[in-house]
Coordinates of N, CA and C in Angstrom, one line a residue:
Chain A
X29 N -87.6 201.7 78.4 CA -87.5 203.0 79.0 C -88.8 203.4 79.7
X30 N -89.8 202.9 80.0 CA -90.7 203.1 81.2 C -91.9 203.4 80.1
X31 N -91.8 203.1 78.4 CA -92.8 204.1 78.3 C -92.7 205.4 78.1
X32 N -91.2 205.7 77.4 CA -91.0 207.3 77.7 C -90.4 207.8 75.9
X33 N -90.9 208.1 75.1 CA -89.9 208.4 74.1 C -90.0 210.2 74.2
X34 N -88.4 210.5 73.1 CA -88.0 211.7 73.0 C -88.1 212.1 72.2
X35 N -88.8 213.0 71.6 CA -88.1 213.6 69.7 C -87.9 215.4 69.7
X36 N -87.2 215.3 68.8 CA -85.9 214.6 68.1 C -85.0 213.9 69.0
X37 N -84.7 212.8 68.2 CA -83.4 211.9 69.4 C -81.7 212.8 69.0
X38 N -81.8 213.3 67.9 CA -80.7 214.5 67.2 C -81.4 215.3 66.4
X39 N -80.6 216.9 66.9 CA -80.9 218.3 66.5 C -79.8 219.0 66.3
X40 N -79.9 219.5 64.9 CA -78.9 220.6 64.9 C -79.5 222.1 64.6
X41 N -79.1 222.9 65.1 CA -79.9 224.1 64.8 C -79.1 225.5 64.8
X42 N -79.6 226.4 64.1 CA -78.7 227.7 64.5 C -78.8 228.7 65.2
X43 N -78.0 229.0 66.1 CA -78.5 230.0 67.2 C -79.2 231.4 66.8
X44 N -80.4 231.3 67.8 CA -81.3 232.4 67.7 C -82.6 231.8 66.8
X45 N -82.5 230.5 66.7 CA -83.8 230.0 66.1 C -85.1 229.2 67.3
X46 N -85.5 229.3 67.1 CA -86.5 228.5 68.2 C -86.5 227.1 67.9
X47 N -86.7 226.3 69.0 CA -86.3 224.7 69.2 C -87.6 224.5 70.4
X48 N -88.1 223.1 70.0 CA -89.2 222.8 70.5 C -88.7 220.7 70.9
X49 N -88.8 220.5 72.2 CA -88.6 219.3 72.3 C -89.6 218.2 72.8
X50 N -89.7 217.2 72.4 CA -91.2 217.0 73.1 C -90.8 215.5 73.2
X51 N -91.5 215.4 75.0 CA -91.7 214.6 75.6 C -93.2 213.5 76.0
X52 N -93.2 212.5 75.1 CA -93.9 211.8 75.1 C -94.2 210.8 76.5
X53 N -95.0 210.2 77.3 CA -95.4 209.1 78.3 C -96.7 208.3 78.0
X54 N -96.4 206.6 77.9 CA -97.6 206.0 78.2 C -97.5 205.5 79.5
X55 N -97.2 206.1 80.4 CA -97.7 205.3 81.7 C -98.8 206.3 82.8
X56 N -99.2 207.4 82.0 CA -100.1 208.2 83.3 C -99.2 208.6 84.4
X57 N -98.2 208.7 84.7 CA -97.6 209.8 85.4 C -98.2 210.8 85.2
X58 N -97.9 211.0 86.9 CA -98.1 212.6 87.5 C -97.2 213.5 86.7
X59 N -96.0 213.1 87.5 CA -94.6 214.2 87.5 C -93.7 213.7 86.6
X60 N -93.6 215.0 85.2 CA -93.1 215.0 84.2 C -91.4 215.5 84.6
X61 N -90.2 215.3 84.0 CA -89.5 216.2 84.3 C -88.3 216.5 82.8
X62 N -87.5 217.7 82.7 CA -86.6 217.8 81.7 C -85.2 218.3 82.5
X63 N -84.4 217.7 82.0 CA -83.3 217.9 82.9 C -81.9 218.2 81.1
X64 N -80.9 218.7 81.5 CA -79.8 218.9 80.9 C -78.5 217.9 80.9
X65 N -78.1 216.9 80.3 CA -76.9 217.0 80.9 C -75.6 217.1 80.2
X66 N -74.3 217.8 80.8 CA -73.4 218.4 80.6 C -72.4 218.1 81.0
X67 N -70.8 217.5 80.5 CA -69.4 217.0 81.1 C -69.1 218.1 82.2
X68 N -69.0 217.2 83.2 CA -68.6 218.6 84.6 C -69.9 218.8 85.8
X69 N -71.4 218.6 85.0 CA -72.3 219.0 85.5 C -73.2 218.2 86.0
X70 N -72.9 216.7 85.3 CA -73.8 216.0 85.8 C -75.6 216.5 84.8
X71 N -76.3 215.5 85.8 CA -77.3 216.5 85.0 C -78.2 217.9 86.2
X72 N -78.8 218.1 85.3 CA -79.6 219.5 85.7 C -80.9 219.8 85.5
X73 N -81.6 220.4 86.9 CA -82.9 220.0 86.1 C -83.3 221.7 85.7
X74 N -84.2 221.5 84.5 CA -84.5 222.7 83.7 C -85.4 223.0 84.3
X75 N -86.8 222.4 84.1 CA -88.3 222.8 84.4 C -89.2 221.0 84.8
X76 N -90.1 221.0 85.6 CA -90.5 220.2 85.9 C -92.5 220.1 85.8
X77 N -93.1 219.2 86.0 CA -94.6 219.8 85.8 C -95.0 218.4 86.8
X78 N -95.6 219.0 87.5 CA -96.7 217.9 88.9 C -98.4 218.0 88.6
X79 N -98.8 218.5 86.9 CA -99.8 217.9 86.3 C -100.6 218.7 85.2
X80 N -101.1 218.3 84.6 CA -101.9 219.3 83.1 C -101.7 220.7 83.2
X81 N -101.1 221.9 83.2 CA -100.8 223.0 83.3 C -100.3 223.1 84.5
X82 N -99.9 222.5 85.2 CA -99.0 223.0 86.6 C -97.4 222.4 86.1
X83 N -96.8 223.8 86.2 CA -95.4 223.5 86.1 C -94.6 224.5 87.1
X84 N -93.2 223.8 87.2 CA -92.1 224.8 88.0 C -91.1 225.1 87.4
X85 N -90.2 226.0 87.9 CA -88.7 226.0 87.5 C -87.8 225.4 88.5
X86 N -86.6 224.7 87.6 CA -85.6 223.8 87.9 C -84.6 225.0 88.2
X87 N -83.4 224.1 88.6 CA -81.9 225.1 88.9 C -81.9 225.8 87.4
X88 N -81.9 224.9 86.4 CA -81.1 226.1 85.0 C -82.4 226.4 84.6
X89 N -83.2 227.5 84.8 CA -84.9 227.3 83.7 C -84.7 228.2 82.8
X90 N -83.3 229.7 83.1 CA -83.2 230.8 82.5 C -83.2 230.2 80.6
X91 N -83.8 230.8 79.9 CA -83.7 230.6 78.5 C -85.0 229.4 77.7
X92 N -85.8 229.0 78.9 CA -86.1 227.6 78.4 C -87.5 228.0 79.2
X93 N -88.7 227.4 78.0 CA -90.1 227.9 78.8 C -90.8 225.8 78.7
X94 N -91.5 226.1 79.3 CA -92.1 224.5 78.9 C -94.1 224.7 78.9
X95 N -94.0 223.3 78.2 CA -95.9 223.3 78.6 C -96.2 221.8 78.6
X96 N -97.6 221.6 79.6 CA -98.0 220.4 79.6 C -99.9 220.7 79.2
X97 N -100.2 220.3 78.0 CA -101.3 220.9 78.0 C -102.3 219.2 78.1
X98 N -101.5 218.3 78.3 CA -101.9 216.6 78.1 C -101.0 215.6 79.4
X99 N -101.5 215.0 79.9 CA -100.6 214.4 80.8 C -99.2 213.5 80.3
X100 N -99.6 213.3 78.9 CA -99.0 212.2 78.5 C -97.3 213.0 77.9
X101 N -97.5 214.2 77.0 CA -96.9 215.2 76.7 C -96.2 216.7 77.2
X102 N -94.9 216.3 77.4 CA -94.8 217.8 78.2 C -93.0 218.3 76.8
X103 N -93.2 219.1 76.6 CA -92.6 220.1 75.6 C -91.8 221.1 76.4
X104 N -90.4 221.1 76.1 CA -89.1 222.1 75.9 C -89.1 223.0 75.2
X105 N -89.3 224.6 75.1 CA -89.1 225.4 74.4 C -88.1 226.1 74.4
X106 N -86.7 226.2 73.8 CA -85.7 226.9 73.6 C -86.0 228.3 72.5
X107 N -86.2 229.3 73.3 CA -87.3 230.7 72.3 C -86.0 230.6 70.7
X108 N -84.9 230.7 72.0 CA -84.4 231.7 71.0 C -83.1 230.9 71.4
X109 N -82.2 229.8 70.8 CA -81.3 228.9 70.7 C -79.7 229.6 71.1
X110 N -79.1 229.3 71.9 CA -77.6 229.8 72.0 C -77.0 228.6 72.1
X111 N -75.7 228.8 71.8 CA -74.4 227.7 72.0 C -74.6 227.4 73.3
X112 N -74.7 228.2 74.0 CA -74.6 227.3 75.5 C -75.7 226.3 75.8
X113 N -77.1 226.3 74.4 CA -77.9 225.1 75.3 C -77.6 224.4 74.5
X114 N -76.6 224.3 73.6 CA -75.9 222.9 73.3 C -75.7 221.5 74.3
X115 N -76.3 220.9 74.3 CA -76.5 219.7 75.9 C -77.2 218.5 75.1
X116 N -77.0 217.5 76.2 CA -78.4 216.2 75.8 C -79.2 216.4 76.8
X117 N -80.2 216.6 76.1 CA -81.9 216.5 76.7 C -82.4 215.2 77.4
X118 N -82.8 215.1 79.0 CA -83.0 213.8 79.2 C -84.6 214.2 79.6
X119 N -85.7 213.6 79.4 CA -87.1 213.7 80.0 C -87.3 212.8 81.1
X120 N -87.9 213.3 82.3 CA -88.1 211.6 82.9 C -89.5 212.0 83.9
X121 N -90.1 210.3 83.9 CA -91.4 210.9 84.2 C -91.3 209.6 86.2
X122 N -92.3 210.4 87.0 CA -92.4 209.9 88.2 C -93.7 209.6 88.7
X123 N -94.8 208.7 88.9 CA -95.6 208.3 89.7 C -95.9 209.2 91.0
X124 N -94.7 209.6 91.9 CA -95.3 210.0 93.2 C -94.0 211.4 93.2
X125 N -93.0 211.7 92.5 CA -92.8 212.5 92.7 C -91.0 212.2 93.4
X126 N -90.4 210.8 93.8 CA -89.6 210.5 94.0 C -89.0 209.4 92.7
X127 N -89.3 208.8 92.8 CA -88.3 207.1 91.6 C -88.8 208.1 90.9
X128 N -87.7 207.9 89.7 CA -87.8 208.6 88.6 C -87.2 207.8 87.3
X129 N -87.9 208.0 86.1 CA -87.6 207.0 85.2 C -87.7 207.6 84.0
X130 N -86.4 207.1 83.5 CA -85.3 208.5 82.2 C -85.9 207.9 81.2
X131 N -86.4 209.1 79.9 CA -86.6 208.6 78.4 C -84.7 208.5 77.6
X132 N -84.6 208.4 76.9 CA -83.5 208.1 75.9 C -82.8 209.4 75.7
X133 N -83.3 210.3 75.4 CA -82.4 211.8 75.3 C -82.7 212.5 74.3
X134 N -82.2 213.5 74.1 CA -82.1 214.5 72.6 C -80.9 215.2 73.0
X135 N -80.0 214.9 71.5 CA -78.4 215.3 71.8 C -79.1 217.0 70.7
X136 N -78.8 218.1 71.4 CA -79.1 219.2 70.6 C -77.7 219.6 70.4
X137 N -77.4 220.6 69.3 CA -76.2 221.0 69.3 C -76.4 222.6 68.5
X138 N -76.2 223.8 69.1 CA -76.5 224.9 68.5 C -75.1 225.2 67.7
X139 N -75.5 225.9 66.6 CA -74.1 226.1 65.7 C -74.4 227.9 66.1
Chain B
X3 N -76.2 225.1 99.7 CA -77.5 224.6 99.2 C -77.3 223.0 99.0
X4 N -78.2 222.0 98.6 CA -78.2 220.7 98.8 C -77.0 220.4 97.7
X5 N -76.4 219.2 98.0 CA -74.8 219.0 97.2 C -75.0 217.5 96.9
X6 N -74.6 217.0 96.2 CA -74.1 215.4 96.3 C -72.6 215.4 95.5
X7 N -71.8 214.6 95.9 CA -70.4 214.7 95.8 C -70.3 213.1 95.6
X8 N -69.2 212.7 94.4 CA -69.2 211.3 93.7 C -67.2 212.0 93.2
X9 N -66.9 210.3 93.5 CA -65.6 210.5 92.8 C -65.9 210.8 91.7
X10 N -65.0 210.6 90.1 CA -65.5 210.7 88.8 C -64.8 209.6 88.4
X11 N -63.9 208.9 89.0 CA -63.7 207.8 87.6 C -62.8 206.1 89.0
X12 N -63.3 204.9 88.5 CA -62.9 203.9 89.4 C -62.7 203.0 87.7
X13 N -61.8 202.5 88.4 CA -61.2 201.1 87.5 C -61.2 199.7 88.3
X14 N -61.9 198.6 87.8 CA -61.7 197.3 88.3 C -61.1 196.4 87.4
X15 N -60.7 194.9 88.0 CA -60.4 194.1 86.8 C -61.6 192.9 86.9
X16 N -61.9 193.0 86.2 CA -63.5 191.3 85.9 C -63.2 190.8 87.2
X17 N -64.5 190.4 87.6 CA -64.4 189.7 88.5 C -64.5 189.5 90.4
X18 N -63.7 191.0 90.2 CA -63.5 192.3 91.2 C -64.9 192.7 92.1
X19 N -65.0 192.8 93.1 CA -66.1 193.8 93.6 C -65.8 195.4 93.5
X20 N -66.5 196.1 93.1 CA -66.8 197.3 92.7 C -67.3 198.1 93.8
X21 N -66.3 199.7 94.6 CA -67.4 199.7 95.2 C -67.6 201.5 95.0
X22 N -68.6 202.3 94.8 CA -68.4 203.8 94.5 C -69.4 204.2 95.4
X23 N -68.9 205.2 96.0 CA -69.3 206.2 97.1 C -69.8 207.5 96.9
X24 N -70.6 207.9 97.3 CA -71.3 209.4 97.2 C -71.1 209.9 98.5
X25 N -71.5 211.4 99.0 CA -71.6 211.7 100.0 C -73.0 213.1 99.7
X26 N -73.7 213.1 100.6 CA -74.8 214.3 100.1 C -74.9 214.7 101.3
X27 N -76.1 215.8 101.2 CA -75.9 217.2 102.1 C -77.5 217.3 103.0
X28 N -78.2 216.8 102.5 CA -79.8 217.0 102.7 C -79.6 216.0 103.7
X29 N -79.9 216.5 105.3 CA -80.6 215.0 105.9 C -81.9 215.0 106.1
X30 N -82.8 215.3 105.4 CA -83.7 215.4 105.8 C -84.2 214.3 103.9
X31 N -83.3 214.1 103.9 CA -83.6 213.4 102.2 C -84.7 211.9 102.7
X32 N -85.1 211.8 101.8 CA -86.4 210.6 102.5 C -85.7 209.4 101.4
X33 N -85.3 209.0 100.2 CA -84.8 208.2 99.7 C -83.5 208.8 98.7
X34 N -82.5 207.7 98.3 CA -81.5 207.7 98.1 C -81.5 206.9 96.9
X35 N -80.8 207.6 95.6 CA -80.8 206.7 94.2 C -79.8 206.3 93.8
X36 N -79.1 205.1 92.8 CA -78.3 204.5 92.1 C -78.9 204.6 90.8
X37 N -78.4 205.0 89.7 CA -78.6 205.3 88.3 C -77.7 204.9 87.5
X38 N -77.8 203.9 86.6 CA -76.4 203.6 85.6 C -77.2 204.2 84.6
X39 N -75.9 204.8 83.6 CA -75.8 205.1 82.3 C -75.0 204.7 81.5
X40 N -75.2 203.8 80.6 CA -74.6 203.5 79.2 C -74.1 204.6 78.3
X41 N -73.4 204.3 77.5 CA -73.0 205.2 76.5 C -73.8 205.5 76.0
X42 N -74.6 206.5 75.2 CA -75.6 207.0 74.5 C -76.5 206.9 74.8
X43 N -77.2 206.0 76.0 CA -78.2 206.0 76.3 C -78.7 206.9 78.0
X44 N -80.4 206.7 78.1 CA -80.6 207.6 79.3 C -80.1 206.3 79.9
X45 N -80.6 207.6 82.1 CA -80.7 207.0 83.0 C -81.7 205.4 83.5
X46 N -80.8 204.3 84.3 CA -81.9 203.3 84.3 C -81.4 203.4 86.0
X47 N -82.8 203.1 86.6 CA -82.5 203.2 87.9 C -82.2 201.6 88.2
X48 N -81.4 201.7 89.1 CA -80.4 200.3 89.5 C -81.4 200.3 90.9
X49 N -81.1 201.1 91.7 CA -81.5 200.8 93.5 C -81.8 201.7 93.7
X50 N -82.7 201.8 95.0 CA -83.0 203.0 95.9 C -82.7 202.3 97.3
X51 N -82.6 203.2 98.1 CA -82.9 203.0 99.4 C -83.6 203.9 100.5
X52 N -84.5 203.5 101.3 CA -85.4 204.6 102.0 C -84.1 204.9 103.0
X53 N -84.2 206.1 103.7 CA -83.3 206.5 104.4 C -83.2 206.1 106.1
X54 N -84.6 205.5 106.4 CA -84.7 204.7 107.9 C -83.6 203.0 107.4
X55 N -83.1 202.9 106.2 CA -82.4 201.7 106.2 C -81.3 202.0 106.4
X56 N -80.3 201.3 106.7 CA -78.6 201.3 106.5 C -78.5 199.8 105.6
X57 N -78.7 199.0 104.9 CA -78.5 198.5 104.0 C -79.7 197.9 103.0
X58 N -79.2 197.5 101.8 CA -80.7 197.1 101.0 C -79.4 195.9 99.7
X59 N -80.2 194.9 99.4 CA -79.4 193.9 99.0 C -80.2 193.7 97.7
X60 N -79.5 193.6 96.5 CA -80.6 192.9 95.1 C -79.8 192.4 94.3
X61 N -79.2 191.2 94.3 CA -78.8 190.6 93.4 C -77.0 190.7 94.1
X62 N -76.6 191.4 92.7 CA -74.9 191.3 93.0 C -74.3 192.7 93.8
X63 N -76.0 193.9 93.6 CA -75.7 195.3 94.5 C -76.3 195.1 95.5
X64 N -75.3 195.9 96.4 CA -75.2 195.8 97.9 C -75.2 198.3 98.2
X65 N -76.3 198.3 98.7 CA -76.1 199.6 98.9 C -76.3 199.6 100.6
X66 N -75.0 200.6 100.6 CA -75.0 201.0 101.8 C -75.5 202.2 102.3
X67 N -75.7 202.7 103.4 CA -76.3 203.8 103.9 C -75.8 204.4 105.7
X68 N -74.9 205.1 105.1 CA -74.5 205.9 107.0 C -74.9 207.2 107.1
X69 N -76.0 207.4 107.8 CA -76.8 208.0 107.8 C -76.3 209.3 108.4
X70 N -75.5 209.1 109.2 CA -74.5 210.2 110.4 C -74.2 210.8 109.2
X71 N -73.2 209.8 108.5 CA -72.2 210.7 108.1 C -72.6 210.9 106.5
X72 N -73.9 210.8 106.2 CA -74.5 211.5 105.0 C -73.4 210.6 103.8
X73 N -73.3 209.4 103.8 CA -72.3 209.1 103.0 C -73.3 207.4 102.1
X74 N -73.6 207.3 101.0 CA -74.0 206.4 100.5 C -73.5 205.7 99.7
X75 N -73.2 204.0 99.7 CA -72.3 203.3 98.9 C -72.8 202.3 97.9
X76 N -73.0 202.1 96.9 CA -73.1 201.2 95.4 C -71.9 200.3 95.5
X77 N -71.8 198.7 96.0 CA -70.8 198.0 96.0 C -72.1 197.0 94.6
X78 N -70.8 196.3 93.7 CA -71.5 195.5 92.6 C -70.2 194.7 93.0
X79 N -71.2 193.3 93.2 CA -69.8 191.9 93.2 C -69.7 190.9 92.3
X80 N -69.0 190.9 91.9 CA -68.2 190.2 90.5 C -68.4 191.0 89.1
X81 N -67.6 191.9 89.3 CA -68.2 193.1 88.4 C -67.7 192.4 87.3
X82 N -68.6 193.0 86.2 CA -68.2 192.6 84.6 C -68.0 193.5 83.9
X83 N -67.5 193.0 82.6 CA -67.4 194.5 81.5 C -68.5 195.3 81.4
X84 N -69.6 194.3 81.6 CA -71.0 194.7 80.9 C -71.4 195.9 82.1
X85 N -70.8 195.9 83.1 CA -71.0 196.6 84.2 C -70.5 198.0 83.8
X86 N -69.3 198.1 83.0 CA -68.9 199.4 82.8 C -70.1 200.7 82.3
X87 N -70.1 201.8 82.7 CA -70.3 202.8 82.8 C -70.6 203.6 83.5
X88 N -71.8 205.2 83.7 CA -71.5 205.9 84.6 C -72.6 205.5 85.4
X89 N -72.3 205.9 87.2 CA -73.1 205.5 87.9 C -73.7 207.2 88.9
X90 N -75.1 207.0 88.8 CA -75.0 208.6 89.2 C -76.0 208.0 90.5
X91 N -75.3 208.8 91.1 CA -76.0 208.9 93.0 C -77.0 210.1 92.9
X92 N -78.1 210.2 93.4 CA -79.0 211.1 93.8 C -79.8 211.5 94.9
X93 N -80.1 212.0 95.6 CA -81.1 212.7 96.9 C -82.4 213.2 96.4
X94 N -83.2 212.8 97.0 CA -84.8 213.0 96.6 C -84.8 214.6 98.0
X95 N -85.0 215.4 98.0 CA -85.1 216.4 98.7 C -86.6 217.1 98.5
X96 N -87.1 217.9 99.6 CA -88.4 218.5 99.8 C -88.2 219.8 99.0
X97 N -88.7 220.3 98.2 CA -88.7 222.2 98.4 C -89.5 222.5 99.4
X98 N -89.5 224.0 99.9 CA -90.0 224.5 100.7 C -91.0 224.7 100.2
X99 N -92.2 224.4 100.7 CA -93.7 225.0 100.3 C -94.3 223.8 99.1
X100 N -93.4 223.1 98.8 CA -93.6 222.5 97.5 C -94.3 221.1 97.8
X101 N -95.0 220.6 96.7 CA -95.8 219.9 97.3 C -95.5 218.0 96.4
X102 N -93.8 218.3 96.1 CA -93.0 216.6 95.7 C -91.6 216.6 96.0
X103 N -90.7 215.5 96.1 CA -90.0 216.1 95.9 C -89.0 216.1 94.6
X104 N -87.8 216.4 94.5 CA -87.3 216.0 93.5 C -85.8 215.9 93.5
X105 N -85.4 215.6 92.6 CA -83.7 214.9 92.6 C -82.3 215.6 92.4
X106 N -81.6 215.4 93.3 CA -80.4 216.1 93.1 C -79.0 215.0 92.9
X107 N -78.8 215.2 91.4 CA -77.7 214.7 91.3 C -76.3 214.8 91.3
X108 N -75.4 213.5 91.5 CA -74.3 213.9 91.5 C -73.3 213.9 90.1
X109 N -72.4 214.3 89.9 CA -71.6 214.4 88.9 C -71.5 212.6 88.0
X110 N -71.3 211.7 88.9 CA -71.6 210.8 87.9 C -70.0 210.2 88.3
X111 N -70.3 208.7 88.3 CA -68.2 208.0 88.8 C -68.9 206.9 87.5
X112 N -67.7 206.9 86.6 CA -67.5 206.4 85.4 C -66.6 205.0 86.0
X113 N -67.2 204.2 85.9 CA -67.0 202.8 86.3 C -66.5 202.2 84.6
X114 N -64.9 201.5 85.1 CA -64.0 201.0 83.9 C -63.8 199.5 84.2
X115 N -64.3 198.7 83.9 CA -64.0 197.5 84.1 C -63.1 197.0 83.1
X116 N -61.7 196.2 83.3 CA -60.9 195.5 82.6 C -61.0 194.5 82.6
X117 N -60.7 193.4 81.3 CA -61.0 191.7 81.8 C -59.5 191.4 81.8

């Protein structure tokens, strides 16, 4: 997987708790990214980062904050957990900002 | 706003050429993705193609590219079981003012192979 792991690979948590997801890389990529995905929706991108504290918002960012304070590491913050961000977590990291290359996932599930 | 559009589900029998179609909205997209997904696992990128192509060849995938009609095709020949799963089409698109770009996917055509 490029170099890319996820943890937790499974989460269960209860809504209204804070959830933290963290995205590992050894290949020195630039552009970090976290995406959602959902039956119906394909995936989705949340929040993205193009380098050590520079980050953006994706189509879904509402509920979800991120940080990259390391190139290697970029982190998912769900403040405050609802059923609806019940999803699998995909990370994937890019060289130039186009090819993109998926870590394994995190299946979250809010109760 | 930018769209990519994928059937959701193709069935072959072994052996079969395979072929799944997307259609997207951006022409101004600079490259074009193929993504298979396994069951439980992530995205692995299969192919790209830059968008000055109309075809790109690797192995048993053959991608096509009509550039008019915004329409891009993932053909796999002599498909196997081992081929089954989903295949997701993507567009690499500019933001405005933004300084990469990034990927818009489509729903994802769940490729069933039968032996």
């Amino acid at each position: 997987d490029a170099g890319i792991t996820q943890s937790p690979r499974h989460k269960v948590t209860e809504t209204g708790t804070p959830v933290t997801l963290r995205c590992h890389q050894t290949e020195n990529h630039r552009y970090m990214y976290w995406y959602r995905q959902d039956p119906g929706h394909g995936l989705r991108l949340i929040h993205y980062s193009y380098g050590v504290k520079d980050t953006d918002k994706g189509e879904v960012s509402d509920g979800y904050s991120v940080s990259r304070s390391k190139t290697e590491d970029f982190l998912l913050t769900l403040e405050s957990a609802t059923s609806s961000q019940t999803s699998v977590y995909f990370c994937a990291i890019s060289e130039s900002g186009d090819e993109q290359f998926f870590g394994p996932g995190t299946r979250l599930t809010v109760l | 706003g930018e769209d990519v559009e994928q059937s959701l589900f193709l069935s072959v029998r072994e052996g079969d050429s395979s072929v799944i179609n997307c259609t997207y909205t951006d022409s101004s997209s600079t490259y074009l993705y193929w993504y298979k997904q396994e069951p439980g696992a992530g995205l692995q990128l299969l192919t790209y193609i830059f968008s000055n192509m109309d075809m790109k060849q690797d192995q048993r995938l053959t991608v096509l590219l009509n550039k008019k009609d915004k329409h891009l095709s993932l053909r796999i020949a002599d498909t196997q079981t081992g081929d089954s799963a989903i295949y997701f089409c993507a567009e690499s698109i500019q933001e405005v003012g933004g300084s990469q770009g990034n990927l818009i996917f489509g729903k994802g055509t769940k490729l069933s192979v039968k032996p």
